[in-house]
Amino acid sequence: MPSVLRKEMFHLPEGIIYLDGNSLGPLPKAVPEKVAHMVQAQWGEMLIKGWNTAGWMAQPGRLGDRVGQLIGAPEGSVVLGDTLSLKVFQAVAAALKMRPGRRVILSDTGNFPTDLYMADGLAKLLDDGYEVRVEDPLHIADFIDESVAVVMLTQVDYRTGRLHDMDAITKIAHAKGAVMIWDLAHSAGAIPVDIAASECELAIGCTYKYLNGGPGAPAFIYVRPDLLDTIEPALAGWLGHDAPFAFDLDYRPGAGIERMRVGTPPVIQMASLEAALQVWDGVAMADLRAESVALQEQFIAQIEARVPGLTLASPRDPNARGSQVSFSFPEGYAAMQAVIARGVIGDFRAPDIMRFGFTPLYIDAADVRAAVDHIAAVINENLWDDPQYKVRNRVT
Ligand SMILES: *Cc1c(COP(=O)(O)O)cnc(C)c1O
């Protein structure tokens, strides 16, 4: 099996083992030059001509196609823009329009809160009997009935890494007449996804986690191709209009996936993402997955053998996990701060989850071994029990 390891393509700070690429991917080395070029040679020299000359206006669709390749989406079905929270709103609103007789938005308690908040805000805004129902992820299929307009789930649980069966749940949703939305925030660039084969209507995700686009990189949205000409984009921005520069007073949705665009794209951030996506050239997702599973299995085995104070909080079956492993520990926050102080970066999710992401493009078995050494020292020698590690930062 060809290795997907390509550490030399990333800027990895000296002395750091980065197990948090599931939250914010590291800097690909191609990014600074590309961003500097965009700023100086394009914005600086071309000024407003850059929209046409440098192709800024086509970029959300062009990069959408590149991201689409990583999630099994056909050309012209993915576009970039906005933040994931906004794409959740847009996707759910569009889905509700497809099922006007139904009032339930179904999700699960493992979903990332912003997805639930956005759906709830939309339900309240519509003020027409809509309800967000949030159920147990392990039994979510049992809650899909004929009242459900849309099932909106995140495929990989951000805390535990638990993986939903995308194809099976989508089939059940469709059998009950519901629209299916998958949030791929922790899937895109992490595991093989065949979004077209799943037949879900909509998918959304972000590009600053496993896709390494940098903090604030734009989100993406996928629309199943047969729906592209009828879907109502809900966020009716001018750049999703059929003819933005006609400046019509009335909104008329654009052709194909273009209609899911909203406003001016973040061009500098797109330049960063475009350079970052080069690291995926020649990477087969099946190879990436095999290496991710091997690293996770090594990590779990070594932690369980050497650090009895930690309890596995992720599914034990690697086929039921995404690309992260979580352990619970009552003093998880302080412990993670102490681990970070030793150069191993993971993160903490309340109430007691220590979370570690595995990204085989730049993490190898030697990194995992070294990370376990540090975690073992922190837990087994109670190094976390120090006031300096107990002060909560704004971002955990
Ligand atoms: C990371 C993440 C988000 C973040 O949303 P932003 O609008 O990009 O801040 C949303 N949903 C899920 C499932 C996530 O994992």
mmCIF file of C-alpha atoms and ligand atoms in Angstrom:
data_model
loop_
_atom_site.group_PDB
_atom_site.id
_atom_site.type_symbol
_atom_site.label_atom_id
_atom_site.label_comp_id
_atom_site.label_asym_id
_atom_site.label_seq_id
_atom_site.Cartn_x
_atom_site.Cartn_y
_atom_site.Cartn_z
ATOM 1 C CA MET A 1 0.000 0.000 0.000
ATOM 2 C CA PRO A 2 1.478 3.376 -0.955
ATOM 3 C CA SER A 3 1.930 5.603 2.075
ATOM 4 C CA VAL A 4 0.010 8.863 2.073
ATOM 5 C CA LEU A 5 2.530 10.390 4.504
ATOM 6 C CA ARG A 6 3.765 13.737 3.166
ATOM 7 C CA LYS A 7 5.029 15.637 6.184
ATOM 8 C CA GLU A 8 7.349 17.663 3.993
ATOM 9 C CA MET A 9 4.315 19.451 2.513
ATOM 10 C CA PHE A 10 3.311 20.899 5.896
ATOM 11 C CA HIS A 11 4.786 23.458 8.197
ATOM 12 C CA LEU A 12 4.915 21.525 11.467
ATOM 13 C CA PRO A 13 6.448 23.557 14.300
ATOM 14 C CA GLU A 14 9.595 22.093 15.850
ATOM 15 C CA GLY A 15 8.918 19.939 18.873
ATOM 16 C CA ILE A 16 5.159 19.707 18.328
ATOM 17 C CA ILE A 17 3.102 16.597 17.680
ATOM 18 C CA TYR A 18 -0.142 17.861 16.243
ATOM 19 C CA LEU A 19 -3.138 15.666 17.002
ATOM 20 C CA ASP A 20 -5.690 18.416 16.440
ATOM 21 C CA GLY A 21 -5.995 18.513 12.664
ATOM 22 C CA ASN A 22 -9.624 17.540 13.204
ATOM 23 C CA SER A 23 -10.189 21.014 14.647
ATOM 24 C CA LEU A 24 -7.777 23.211 12.688
ATOM 25 C CA GLY A 25 -5.505 21.688 10.073
ATOM 26 C CA PRO A 26 -1.837 22.801 10.061
ATOM 27 C CA LEU A 27 -0.354 25.146 7.489
ATOM 28 C CA PRO A 28 0.525 23.550 4.139
ATOM 29 C CA LYS A 29 3.816 25.000 2.942
ATOM 30 C CA ALA A 30 2.334 26.088 -0.393
ATOM 31 C CA VAL A 31 -0.095 28.476 1.317
ATOM 32 C CA PRO A 32 2.004 31.531 2.305
ATOM 33 C CA GLU A 33 3.385 32.095 -1.182
ATOM 34 C CA LYS A 34 0.011 31.597 -2.816
ATOM 35 C CA VAL A 35 -1.696 33.995 -0.407
ATOM 36 C CA ALA A 36 1.085 36.574 -0.779
ATOM 37 C CA HIS A 37 0.749 36.319 -4.559
ATOM 38 C CA MET A 38 -3.002 36.762 -4.364
ATOM 39 C CA VAL A 39 -2.657 39.809 -2.152
ATOM 40 C CA GLN A 40 0.210 41.510 -3.952
ATOM 41 C CA ALA A 41 -0.002 40.507 -7.619
ATOM 42 C CA GLN A 42 -3.780 40.173 -7.819
ATOM 43 C CA TRP A 43 -5.467 42.466 -5.318
ATOM 44 C CA GLY A 44 -2.512 44.847 -5.297
ATOM 45 C CA GLU A 45 -1.929 45.136 -9.027
ATOM 46 C CA MET A 46 -5.179 44.120 -10.676
ATOM 47 C CA LEU A 47 -7.493 45.832 -8.229
ATOM 48 C CA ILE A 48 -11.119 45.217 -9.189
ATOM 49 C CA LYS A 49 -10.118 43.635 -12.494
ATOM 50 C CA GLY A 50 -9.066 40.596 -10.434
ATOM 51 C CA TRP A 51 -12.654 39.381 -10.310
ATOM 52 C CA ASN A 52 -12.397 38.498 -13.990
ATOM 53 C CA THR A 53 -8.683 38.448 -14.780
ATOM 54 C CA ALA A 54 -7.627 36.346 -11.813
ATOM 55 C CA GLY A 55 -10.784 34.246 -11.810
ATOM 56 C CA TRP A 56 -11.923 35.220 -8.295
ATOM 57 C CA MET A 57 -15.567 34.920 -9.270
ATOM 58 C CA ALA A 58 -15.207 31.350 -10.561
ATOM 59 C CA GLN A 59 -13.168 30.192 -7.580
ATOM 60 C CA PRO A 60 -16.037 29.008 -5.309
ATOM 61 C CA GLY A 61 -17.185 26.574 -7.991
ATOM 62 C CA ARG A 62 -13.708 25.532 -9.071
ATOM 63 C CA LEU A 63 -12.659 24.717 -5.515
ATOM 64 C CA GLY A 64 -16.066 23.151 -4.957
ATOM 65 C CA ASP A 65 -15.227 20.637 -7.662
ATOM 66 C CA ARG A 66 -11.886 19.858 -6.012
ATOM 67 C CA VAL A 67 -13.528 19.339 -2.611
ATOM 68 C CA GLY A 68 -16.225 17.354 -4.412
ATOM 69 C CA GLN A 69 -13.626 14.837 -5.586
ATOM 70 C CA LEU A 70 -12.749 14.125 -1.963
ATOM 71 C CA ILE A 71 -16.365 13.382 -0.996
ATOM 72 C CA GLY A 72 -17.543 11.570 -4.112
ATOM 73 C CA ALA A 73 -19.561 14.462 -5.533
ATOM 74 C CA PRO A 74 -19.865 14.955 -9.293
ATOM 75 C CA GLU A 75 -18.618 18.130 -10.931
ATOM 76 C CA GLY A 76 -20.927 21.089 -10.548
ATOM 77 C CA SER A 77 -22.609 19.842 -7.386
ATOM 78 C CA VAL A 78 -20.480 21.529 -4.693
ATOM 79 C CA VAL A 79 -19.817 25.213 -4.082
ATOM 80 C CA LEU A 80 -17.835 27.018 -1.393
ATOM 81 C CA GLY A 81 -18.791 30.000 0.690
ATOM 82 C CA ASP A 82 -19.922 31.382 4.027
ATOM 83 C CA THR A 83 -19.431 29.455 7.252
ATOM 84 C CA LEU A 84 -20.719 26.023 8.075
ATOM 85 C CA SER A 85 -23.277 27.447 10.494
ATOM 86 C CA LEU A 86 -24.783 29.442 7.630
ATOM 87 C CA LYS A 87 -24.698 26.434 5.321
ATOM 88 C CA VAL A 88 -26.646 24.456 7.943
ATOM 89 C CA PHE A 89 -29.304 27.157 7.890
ATOM 90 C CA GLN A 90 -29.365 27.253 4.110
ATOM 91 C CA ALA A 91 -29.542 23.472 3.739
ATOM 92 C CA VAL A 92 -32.281 22.989 6.328
ATOM 93 C CA ALA A 93 -34.336 25.861 4.923
ATOM 94 C CA ALA A 94 -34.064 24.431 1.407
ATOM 95 C CA ALA A 95 -34.970 20.964 2.675
ATOM 96 C CA LEU A 96 -38.067 22.200 4.509
ATOM 97 C CA LYS A 97 -39.285 23.785 1.275
ATOM 98 C CA MET A 98 -39.163 20.343 -0.340
ATOM 99 C CA ARG A 99 -41.566 18.901 2.262
ATOM 100 C CA PRO A 100 -44.158 21.629 2.849
ATOM 101 C CA GLY A 101 -46.588 19.332 4.665
ATOM 102 C CA ARG A 102 -44.144 18.284 7.388
ATOM 103 C CA ARG A 103 -42.910 20.111 10.455
ATOM 104 C CA VAL A 104 -40.150 18.092 12.153
ATOM 105 C CA ILE A 105 -36.402 18.619 11.804
ATOM 106 C CA LEU A 106 -34.801 15.510 13.278
ATOM 107 C CA SER A 107 -31.240 15.470 14.616
ATOM 108 C CA ASP A 108 -29.301 13.783 17.415
ATOM 109 C CA THR A 109 -27.683 14.660 20.718
ATOM 110 C CA GLY A 110 -24.253 13.930 19.240
ATOM 111 C CA ASN A 111 -24.566 16.736 16.756
ATOM 112 C CA PHE A 112 -22.396 19.810 17.030
ATOM 113 C CA PRO A 113 -24.430 22.441 18.884
ATOM 114 C CA THR A 114 -24.284 25.101 16.171
ATOM 115 C CA ASP A 115 -26.141 22.750 13.815
ATOM 116 C CA LEU A 116 -28.915 22.403 16.377
ATOM 117 C CA TYR A 117 -28.938 26.107 17.208
ATOM 118 C CA MET A 118 -29.200 27.109 13.552
ATOM 119 C CA ALA A 119 -32.040 24.660 12.935
ATOM 120 C CA ASP A 120 -33.809 25.895 16.036
ATOM 121 C CA GLY A 121 -33.376 29.523 15.031
ATOM 122 C CA LEU A 122 -34.826 28.730 11.620
ATOM 123 C CA ALA A 123 -37.781 26.876 13.151
ATOM 124 C CA LYS A 124 -38.528 29.878 15.375
ATOM 125 C CA LEU A 125 -38.148 32.308 12.499
ATOM 126 C CA LEU A 126 -40.593 30.340 10.340
ATOM 127 C CA ASP A 127 -43.064 30.485 13.238
ATOM 128 C CA ASP A 128 -45.317 27.910 11.627
ATOM 129 C CA GLY A 129 -45.276 24.895 13.922
ATOM 130 C CA TYR A 130 -41.748 23.724 13.091
ATOM 131 C CA GLU A 131 -39.957 21.694 15.718
ATOM 132 C CA VAL A 132 -36.373 20.490 16.134
ATOM 133 C CA ARG A 133 -36.382 17.006 17.614
ATOM 134 C CA VAL A 134 -33.070 15.823 19.053
ATOM 135 C CA GLU A 135 -32.774 12.116 19.802
ATOM 136 C CA ASP A 136 -30.211 9.476 20.787
ATOM 137 C CA PRO A 137 -27.721 8.969 17.927
ATOM 138 C CA LEU A 138 -27.548 5.216 18.472
ATOM 139 C CA HIS A 139 -31.279 4.854 17.823
ATOM 140 C CA ILE A 140 -31.845 7.737 15.461
ATOM 141 C CA ALA A 141 -33.346 5.579 12.720
ATOM 142 C CA ASP A 142 -36.190 4.600 15.074
ATOM 143 C CA PHE A 143 -37.276 8.238 15.268
ATOM 144 C CA ILE A 144 -37.660 8.769 11.528
ATOM 145 C CA ASP A 145 -41.369 8.711 10.777
ATOM 146 C CA GLU A 146 -43.797 10.369 8.394
ATOM 147 C CA SER A 147 -43.828 13.602 10.410
ATOM 148 C CA VAL A 148 -40.157 14.210 9.718
ATOM 149 C CA ALA A 149 -39.426 16.706 6.955
ATOM 150 C CA VAL A 150 -35.667 16.562 7.234
ATOM 151 C CA VAL A 151 -33.091 14.404 8.972
ATOM 152 C CA MET A 152 -29.980 16.442 9.635
ATOM 153 C CA LEU A 153 -27.018 14.567 11.083
ATOM 154 C CA THR A 154 -23.285 14.979 11.391
ATOM 155 C CA GLN A 155 -21.693 11.787 10.140
ATOM 156 C CA VAL A 156 -18.816 11.740 12.655
ATOM 157 C CA ASP A 157 -19.546 12.741 16.256
ATOM 158 C CA TYR A 158 -17.225 15.616 17.145
ATOM 159 C CA ARG A 159 -16.722 14.376 20.693
ATOM 160 C CA THR A 160 -16.432 10.604 20.409
ATOM 161 C CA GLY A 161 -15.682 10.049 16.733
ATOM 162 C CA ARG A 162 -18.692 7.718 16.439
ATOM 163 C CA LEU A 163 -19.557 7.198 12.793
ATOM 164 C CA HIS A 164 -23.116 7.071 11.482
ATOM 165 C CA ASP A 165 -23.980 4.604 8.719
ATOM 166 C CA MET A 166 -24.631 7.178 6.020
ATOM 167 C CA ASP A 167 -26.156 4.865 3.421
ATOM 168 C CA ALA A 168 -28.417 2.967 5.818
ATOM 169 C CA ILE A 169 -29.822 6.062 7.524
ATOM 170 C CA THR A 170 -30.333 7.856 4.218
ATOM 171 C CA LYS A 171 -32.312 4.869 2.929
ATOM 172 C CA ILE A 172 -34.557 4.884 5.978
ATOM 173 C CA ALA A 173 -35.086 8.650 5.722
ATOM 174 C CA HIS A 174 -36.096 8.272 2.096
ATOM 175 C CA ALA A 175 -38.373 5.330 2.833
ATOM 176 C CA LYS A 176 -40.260 7.604 5.235
ATOM 177 C CA GLY A 177 -40.304 10.450 2.744
ATOM 178 C CA ALA A 178 -37.842 12.702 4.577
ATOM 179 C CA VAL A 179 -35.034 14.782 3.079
ATOM 180 C CA MET A 180 -31.523 13.800 4.243
ATOM 181 C CA ILE A 181 -28.777 16.292 5.073
ATOM 182 C CA TRP A 182 -25.304 15.096 6.067
ATOM 183 C CA ASP A 183 -22.836 17.360 7.805
ATOM 184 C CA LEU A 184 -19.372 16.227 6.733
ATOM 185 C CA ALA A 185 -17.381 18.548 9.023
ATOM 186 C CA HIS A 186 -15.406 15.614 10.425
ATOM 187 C CA SER A 187 -15.626 13.455 7.304
ATOM 188 C CA ALA A 188 -14.248 15.510 4.419
ATOM 189 C CA GLY A 189 -10.547 14.671 4.187
ATOM 190 C CA ALA A 190 -10.873 12.260 7.103
ATOM 191 C CA ILE A 191 -12.638 9.194 5.733
ATOM 192 C CA PRO A 192 -13.787 7.993 2.319
ATOM 193 C CA VAL A 193 -17.206 9.474 1.526
ATOM 194 C CA ASP A 194 -19.306 8.671 -1.528
ATOM 195 C CA ILE A 195 -21.945 11.324 -1.203
ATOM 196 C CA ALA A 196 -23.474 10.659 -4.620
ATOM 197 C CA ALA A 197 -23.893 6.963 -3.843
ATOM 198 C CA SER A 198 -25.639 7.796 -0.564
ATOM 199 C CA GLU A 199 -28.319 9.621 -2.580
ATOM 200 C CA CYS A 200 -28.778 12.195 0.177
ATOM 201 C CA GLU A 201 -30.237 15.472 -1.030
ATOM 202 C CA LEU A 202 -27.797 17.835 0.667
ATOM 203 C CA ALA A 203 -24.438 17.792 2.375
ATOM 204 C CA ILE A 204 -22.391 20.504 4.028
ATOM 205 C CA GLY A 205 -19.014 20.785 5.681
ATOM 206 C CA CYS A 206 -16.057 22.962 6.480
ATOM 207 C CA THR A 207 -12.566 23.230 5.038
ATOM 208 C CA TYR A 208 -10.430 24.352 7.983
ATOM 209 C CA LYS A 209 -10.399 20.972 9.740
ATOM 210 C CA TYR A 210 -9.059 18.002 7.749
ATOM 211 C CA LEU A 211 -8.809 20.078 4.560
ATOM 212 C CA ASN A 212 -6.293 22.505 6.110
ATOM 213 C CA GLY A 213 -7.704 25.667 4.522
ATOM 214 C CA GLY A 214 -6.795 27.811 7.540
ATOM 215 C CA PRO A 215 -8.854 29.526 10.258
ATOM 216 C CA GLY A 216 -11.972 30.981 8.701
ATOM 217 C CA ALA A 217 -11.744 28.961 5.469
ATOM 218 C CA PRO A 218 -15.122 28.792 3.699
ATOM 219 C CA ALA A 219 -17.717 26.062 4.108
ATOM 220 C CA PHE A 220 -19.079 23.902 1.291
ATOM 221 C CA ILE A 221 -22.509 22.747 0.264
ATOM 222 C CA TYR A 222 -23.472 19.830 -1.977
ATOM 223 C CA VAL A 223 -26.817 19.517 -3.707
ATOM 224 C CA ARG A 224 -27.836 16.272 -5.418
ATOM 225 C CA PRO A 225 -27.640 17.070 -9.142
ATOM 226 C CA ASP A 226 -31.271 16.241 -9.988
ATOM 227 C CA LEU A 227 -32.390 18.926 -7.502
ATOM 228 C CA LEU A 228 -30.109 21.705 -8.670
ATOM 229 C CA ASP A 229 -32.612 23.468 -10.865
ATOM 230 C CA THR A 230 -35.525 23.390 -8.452
ATOM 231 C CA ILE A 231 -33.942 23.822 -5.029
ATOM 232 C CA GLU A 232 -34.767 27.088 -3.286
ATOM 233 C CA PRO A 233 -31.572 28.509 -1.871
ATOM 234 C CA ALA A 234 -33.298 30.396 0.983
ATOM 235 C CA LEU A 235 -30.337 32.724 1.477
ATOM 236 C CA ALA A 236 -31.146 34.648 -1.681
ATOM 237 C CA GLY A 237 -27.943 36.614 -2.097
ATOM 238 C CA TRP A 238 -27.010 38.496 -5.219
ATOM 239 C CA LEU A 239 -24.179 36.153 -6.208
ATOM 240 C CA GLY A 240 -26.633 33.261 -6.306
ATOM 241 C CA HIS A 241 -28.799 35.266 -8.695
ATOM 242 C CA ASP A 242 -29.113 34.173 -12.304
ATOM 243 C CA ALA A 243 -27.606 37.486 -13.458
ATOM 244 C CA PRO A 244 -25.987 39.328 -10.531
ATOM 245 C CA PHE A 245 -24.805 42.174 -12.685
ATOM 246 C CA ALA A 246 -28.209 42.796 -14.215
ATOM 247 C CA PHE A 247 -29.067 44.227 -10.781
ATOM 248 C CA ASP A 248 -32.699 43.167 -11.121
ATOM 249 C CA LEU A 249 -34.961 44.179 -8.273
ATOM 250 C CA ASP A 250 -36.351 40.642 -8.157
ATOM 251 C CA TYR A 251 -34.470 37.526 -7.165
ATOM 252 C CA ARG A 252 -34.181 34.762 -9.710
ATOM 253 C CA PRO A 253 -32.006 31.778 -8.666
ATOM 254 C CA GLY A 254 -28.950 31.045 -10.779
ATOM 255 C CA ALA A 255 -28.201 27.928 -12.768
ATOM 256 C CA GLY A 256 -27.040 24.789 -11.024
ATOM 257 C CA ILE A 257 -24.984 24.932 -7.848
ATOM 258 C CA GLU A 258 -24.285 28.663 -8.393
ATOM 259 C CA ARG A 259 -27.636 29.403 -6.754
ATOM 260 C CA MET A 260 -26.297 28.220 -3.402
ATOM 261 C CA ARG A 261 -23.818 31.083 -3.377
ATOM 262 C CA VAL A 262 -24.765 34.078 -1.277
ATOM 263 C CA GLY A 263 -22.457 37.097 -1.293
ATOM 264 C CA THR A 264 -18.895 38.129 -2.040
ATOM 265 C CA PRO A 265 -16.577 35.146 -1.558
ATOM 266 C CA PRO A 266 -13.603 35.364 0.858
ATOM 267 C CA VAL A 267 -11.014 35.512 -1.911
ATOM 268 C CA ILE A 268 -7.886 35.600 0.268
ATOM 269 C CA GLN A 269 -9.126 32.649 2.266
ATOM 270 C CA MET A 270 -9.996 30.817 -0.955
ATOM 271 C CA ALA A 271 -6.428 31.349 -2.171
ATOM 272 C CA SER A 272 -5.211 29.721 1.018
ATOM 273 C CA LEU A 273 -7.593 26.800 0.565
ATOM 274 C CA GLU A 274 -6.680 26.354 -3.087
ATOM 275 C CA ALA A 275 -3.015 25.974 -2.207
ATOM 276 C CA ALA A 276 -3.883 23.731 0.740
ATOM 277 C CA LEU A 277 -5.884 21.365 -1.454
ATOM 278 C CA GLN A 278 -2.749 20.526 -3.459
ATOM 279 C CA VAL A 279 -1.656 18.212 -0.651
ATOM 280 C CA TRP A 280 -4.450 15.855 -1.728
ATOM 281 C CA ASP A 281 -3.098 15.323 -5.224
ATOM 282 C CA GLY A 282 -2.438 11.619 -5.642
ATOM 283 C CA VAL A 283 -3.959 10.633 -2.285
ATOM 284 C CA ALA A 284 -6.396 7.718 -2.453
ATOM 285 C CA MET A 285 -8.932 8.035 0.347
ATOM 286 C CA ALA A 286 -8.910 4.255 0.888
ATOM 287 C CA ASP A 287 -5.153 4.385 1.614
ATOM 288 C CA LEU A 288 -5.640 7.366 3.909
ATOM 289 C CA ARG A 289 -8.347 5.505 5.780
ATOM 290 C CA ALA A 290 -6.218 2.396 6.229
ATOM 291 C CA GLU A 291 -3.389 4.462 7.693
ATOM 292 C CA SER A 292 -5.747 6.444 9.900
ATOM 293 C CA VAL A 293 -7.199 3.245 11.356
ATOM 294 C CA ALA A 294 -3.714 1.815 11.942
ATOM 295 C CA LEU A 295 -2.632 4.957 13.839
ATOM 296 C CA GLN A 296 -5.823 4.988 15.907
ATOM 297 C CA GLU A 297 -5.512 1.302 16.789
ATOM 298 C CA GLN A 298 -1.883 1.803 17.805
ATOM 299 C CA PHE A 299 -2.859 4.790 19.962
ATOM 300 C CA ILE A 300 -5.713 2.997 21.725
ATOM 301 C CA ALA A 301 -3.643 -0.136 22.387
ATOM 302 C CA GLN A 302 -0.708 1.821 23.803
ATOM 303 C CA ILE A 303 -2.843 4.150 25.941
ATOM 304 C CA GLU A 304 -4.836 1.257 27.366
ATOM 305 C CA ALA A 305 -1.675 -0.687 28.117
ATOM 306 C CA ARG A 306 0.167 2.195 29.743
ATOM 307 C CA VAL A 307 -2.379 4.715 31.040
ATOM 308 C CA PRO A 308 -5.088 2.943 33.069
ATOM 309 C CA GLY A 309 -6.501 6.263 34.301
ATOM 310 C CA LEU A 310 -7.976 7.029 30.878
ATOM 311 C CA THR A 311 -11.202 5.461 29.637
ATOM 312 C CA LEU A 312 -11.904 5.012 25.952
ATOM 313 C CA ALA A 313 -14.842 7.247 24.990
ATOM 314 C CA SER A 314 -14.849 6.323 21.292
ATOM 315 C CA PRO A 315 -16.333 3.197 19.739
ATOM 316 C CA ARG A 316 -13.875 0.300 19.995
ATOM 317 C CA ASP A 317 -14.701 -0.947 16.507
ATOM 318 C CA PRO A 318 -12.547 1.078 14.082
ATOM 319 C CA ASN A 319 -15.279 0.760 11.443
ATOM 320 C CA ALA A 320 -17.577 2.680 13.766
ATOM 321 C CA ARG A 321 -15.141 5.593 14.199
ATOM 322 C CA GLY A 322 -14.097 8.532 12.092
ATOM 323 C CA SER A 323 -10.500 9.730 12.311
ATOM 324 C CA GLN A 324 -10.280 10.704 15.952
ATOM 325 C CA VAL A 325 -10.024 8.954 19.281
ATOM 326 C CA SER A 326 -11.338 10.295 22.561
ATOM 327 C CA PHE A 327 -10.597 9.280 26.100
ATOM 328 C CA SER A 328 -12.458 10.502 29.139
ATOM 329 C CA PHE A 329 -10.710 11.637 32.279
ATOM 330 C CA PRO A 330 -12.398 13.565 35.121
ATOM 331 C CA GLU A 331 -9.701 16.267 35.049
ATOM 332 C CA GLY A 332 -9.568 16.204 31.249
ATOM 333 C CA TYR A 333 -9.220 19.937 30.830
ATOM 334 C CA ALA A 334 -6.164 20.259 33.086
ATOM 335 C CA ALA A 335 -4.696 17.040 31.714
ATOM 336 C CA MET A 336 -4.974 18.287 28.140
ATOM 337 C CA GLN A 337 -3.347 21.590 29.108
ATOM 338 C CA ALA A 338 -0.476 19.663 30.673
ATOM 339 C CA VAL A 339 -0.150 17.442 27.578
ATOM 340 C CA ILE A 340 -0.123 20.529 25.362
ATOM 341 C CA ALA A 341 2.569 22.095 27.537
ATOM 342 C CA ARG A 342 4.720 19.087 26.630
ATOM 343 C CA GLY A 343 4.225 19.673 22.912
ATOM 344 C CA VAL A 344 1.431 17.215 22.141
ATOM 345 C CA ILE A 345 -1.573 19.155 20.894
ATOM 346 C CA GLY A 346 -5.009 17.619 21.197
ATOM 347 C CA ASP A 347 -8.075 19.323 22.584
ATOM 348 C CA PHE A 348 -10.728 19.099 25.246
ATOM 349 C CA ARG A 349 -14.476 18.884 24.880
ATOM 350 C CA ALA A 350 -16.714 19.319 27.904
ATOM 351 C CA PRO A 351 -17.399 17.672 30.208
ATOM 352 C CA ASP A 352 -14.408 15.304 30.351
ATOM 353 C CA ILE A 353 -13.276 14.369 26.834
ATOM 354 C CA MET A 354 -9.639 14.455 25.734
ATOM 355 C CA ARG A 355 -9.729 14.346 21.966
ATOM 356 C CA PHE A 356 -6.983 13.332 19.546
ATOM 357 C CA GLY A 357 -7.211 13.566 15.763
ATOM 358 C CA PHE A 358 -5.296 11.266 13.409
ATOM 359 C CA THR A 359 -4.232 12.709 10.097
ATOM 360 C CA PRO A 360 -1.965 10.330 8.162
ATOM 361 C CA LEU A 361 -0.789 13.033 5.766
ATOM 362 C CA TYR A 362 1.496 14.336 8.516
ATOM 363 C CA ILE A 363 1.269 11.968 11.516
ATOM 364 C CA ASP A 364 3.102 8.635 11.658
ATOM 365 C CA ALA A 365 3.612 5.753 14.078
ATOM 366 C CA ALA A 366 6.653 7.402 15.706
ATOM 367 C CA ASP A 367 4.550 10.493 16.478
ATOM 368 C CA VAL A 368 1.874 8.329 18.083
ATOM 369 C CA ARG A 369 4.452 6.541 20.223
ATOM 370 C CA ALA A 370 5.962 9.836 21.377
ATOM 371 C CA ALA A 371 2.520 11.298 22.103
ATOM 372 C CA VAL A 372 1.644 8.291 24.266
ATOM 373 C CA ASP A 373 4.880 8.788 26.260
ATOM 374 C CA HIS A 374 3.835 12.341 27.130
ATOM 375 C CA ILE A 375 0.222 11.449 27.923
ATOM 376 C CA ALA A 376 1.399 8.577 30.147
ATOM 377 C CA ALA A 377 3.697 10.929 32.069
ATOM 378 C CA VAL A 378 0.960 13.529 32.570
ATOM 379 C CA ILE A 379 -1.663 11.071 33.804
ATOM 380 C CA ASN A 380 0.437 8.477 35.619
ATOM 381 C CA GLU A 381 2.526 11.081 37.456
ATOM 382 C CA ASN A 382 -0.404 13.480 38.078
ATOM 383 C CA LEU A 383 1.437 16.280 36.299
ATOM 384 C CA TRP A 384 -1.923 17.841 35.434
ATOM 385 C CA ASP A 385 -2.522 18.631 39.102
ATOM 386 C CA ASP A 386 -1.055 22.096 38.913
ATOM 387 C CA PRO A 387 -2.999 25.375 39.148
ATOM 388 C CA GLN A 388 -1.492 26.660 35.884
ATOM 389 C CA TYR A 389 -3.350 23.949 33.935
ATOM 390 C CA LYS A 390 -6.746 24.645 35.472
ATOM 391 C CA VAL A 391 -7.385 28.151 34.174
ATOM 392 C CA ARG A 392 -9.957 27.859 31.385
ATOM 393 C CA ASN A 393 -9.184 29.600 28.124
ATOM 394 C CA ARG A 394 -11.903 30.983 25.899
ATOM 395 C CA VAL A 395 -11.221 28.372 23.213
ATOM 396 C CA THR A 396 -10.693 24.853 24.525
HETATM 397 C C1 LIG B 1 -16.695 22.468 13.252
HETATM 398 C C2 LIG B 1 -18.153 22.304 13.084
HETATM 399 C C3 LIG B 1 -18.987 23.431 12.857
HETATM 400 C C4 LIG B 1 -18.427 24.815 12.889
HETATM 401 O O1 LIG B 1 -19.256 25.721 12.231
HETATM 402 P P1 LIG B 1 -18.663 27.144 11.776
HETATM 403 O O2 LIG B 1 -19.814 27.894 11.293
HETATM 404 O O3 LIG B 1 -17.639 26.857 10.717
HETATM 405 O O4 LIG B 1 -18.014 27.765 12.963
HETATM 406 C C5 LIG B 1 -20.320 23.197 12.624
HETATM 407 N N1 LIG B 1 -20.847 21.953 12.631
HETATM 408 C C6 LIG B 1 -20.080 20.865 12.852
HETATM 409 C C7 LIG B 1 -20.695 19.512 12.842
HETATM 410 C C8 LIG B 1 -18.717 21.012 13.101
HETATM 411 O O5 LIG B 1 -17.958 19.955 13.353
#
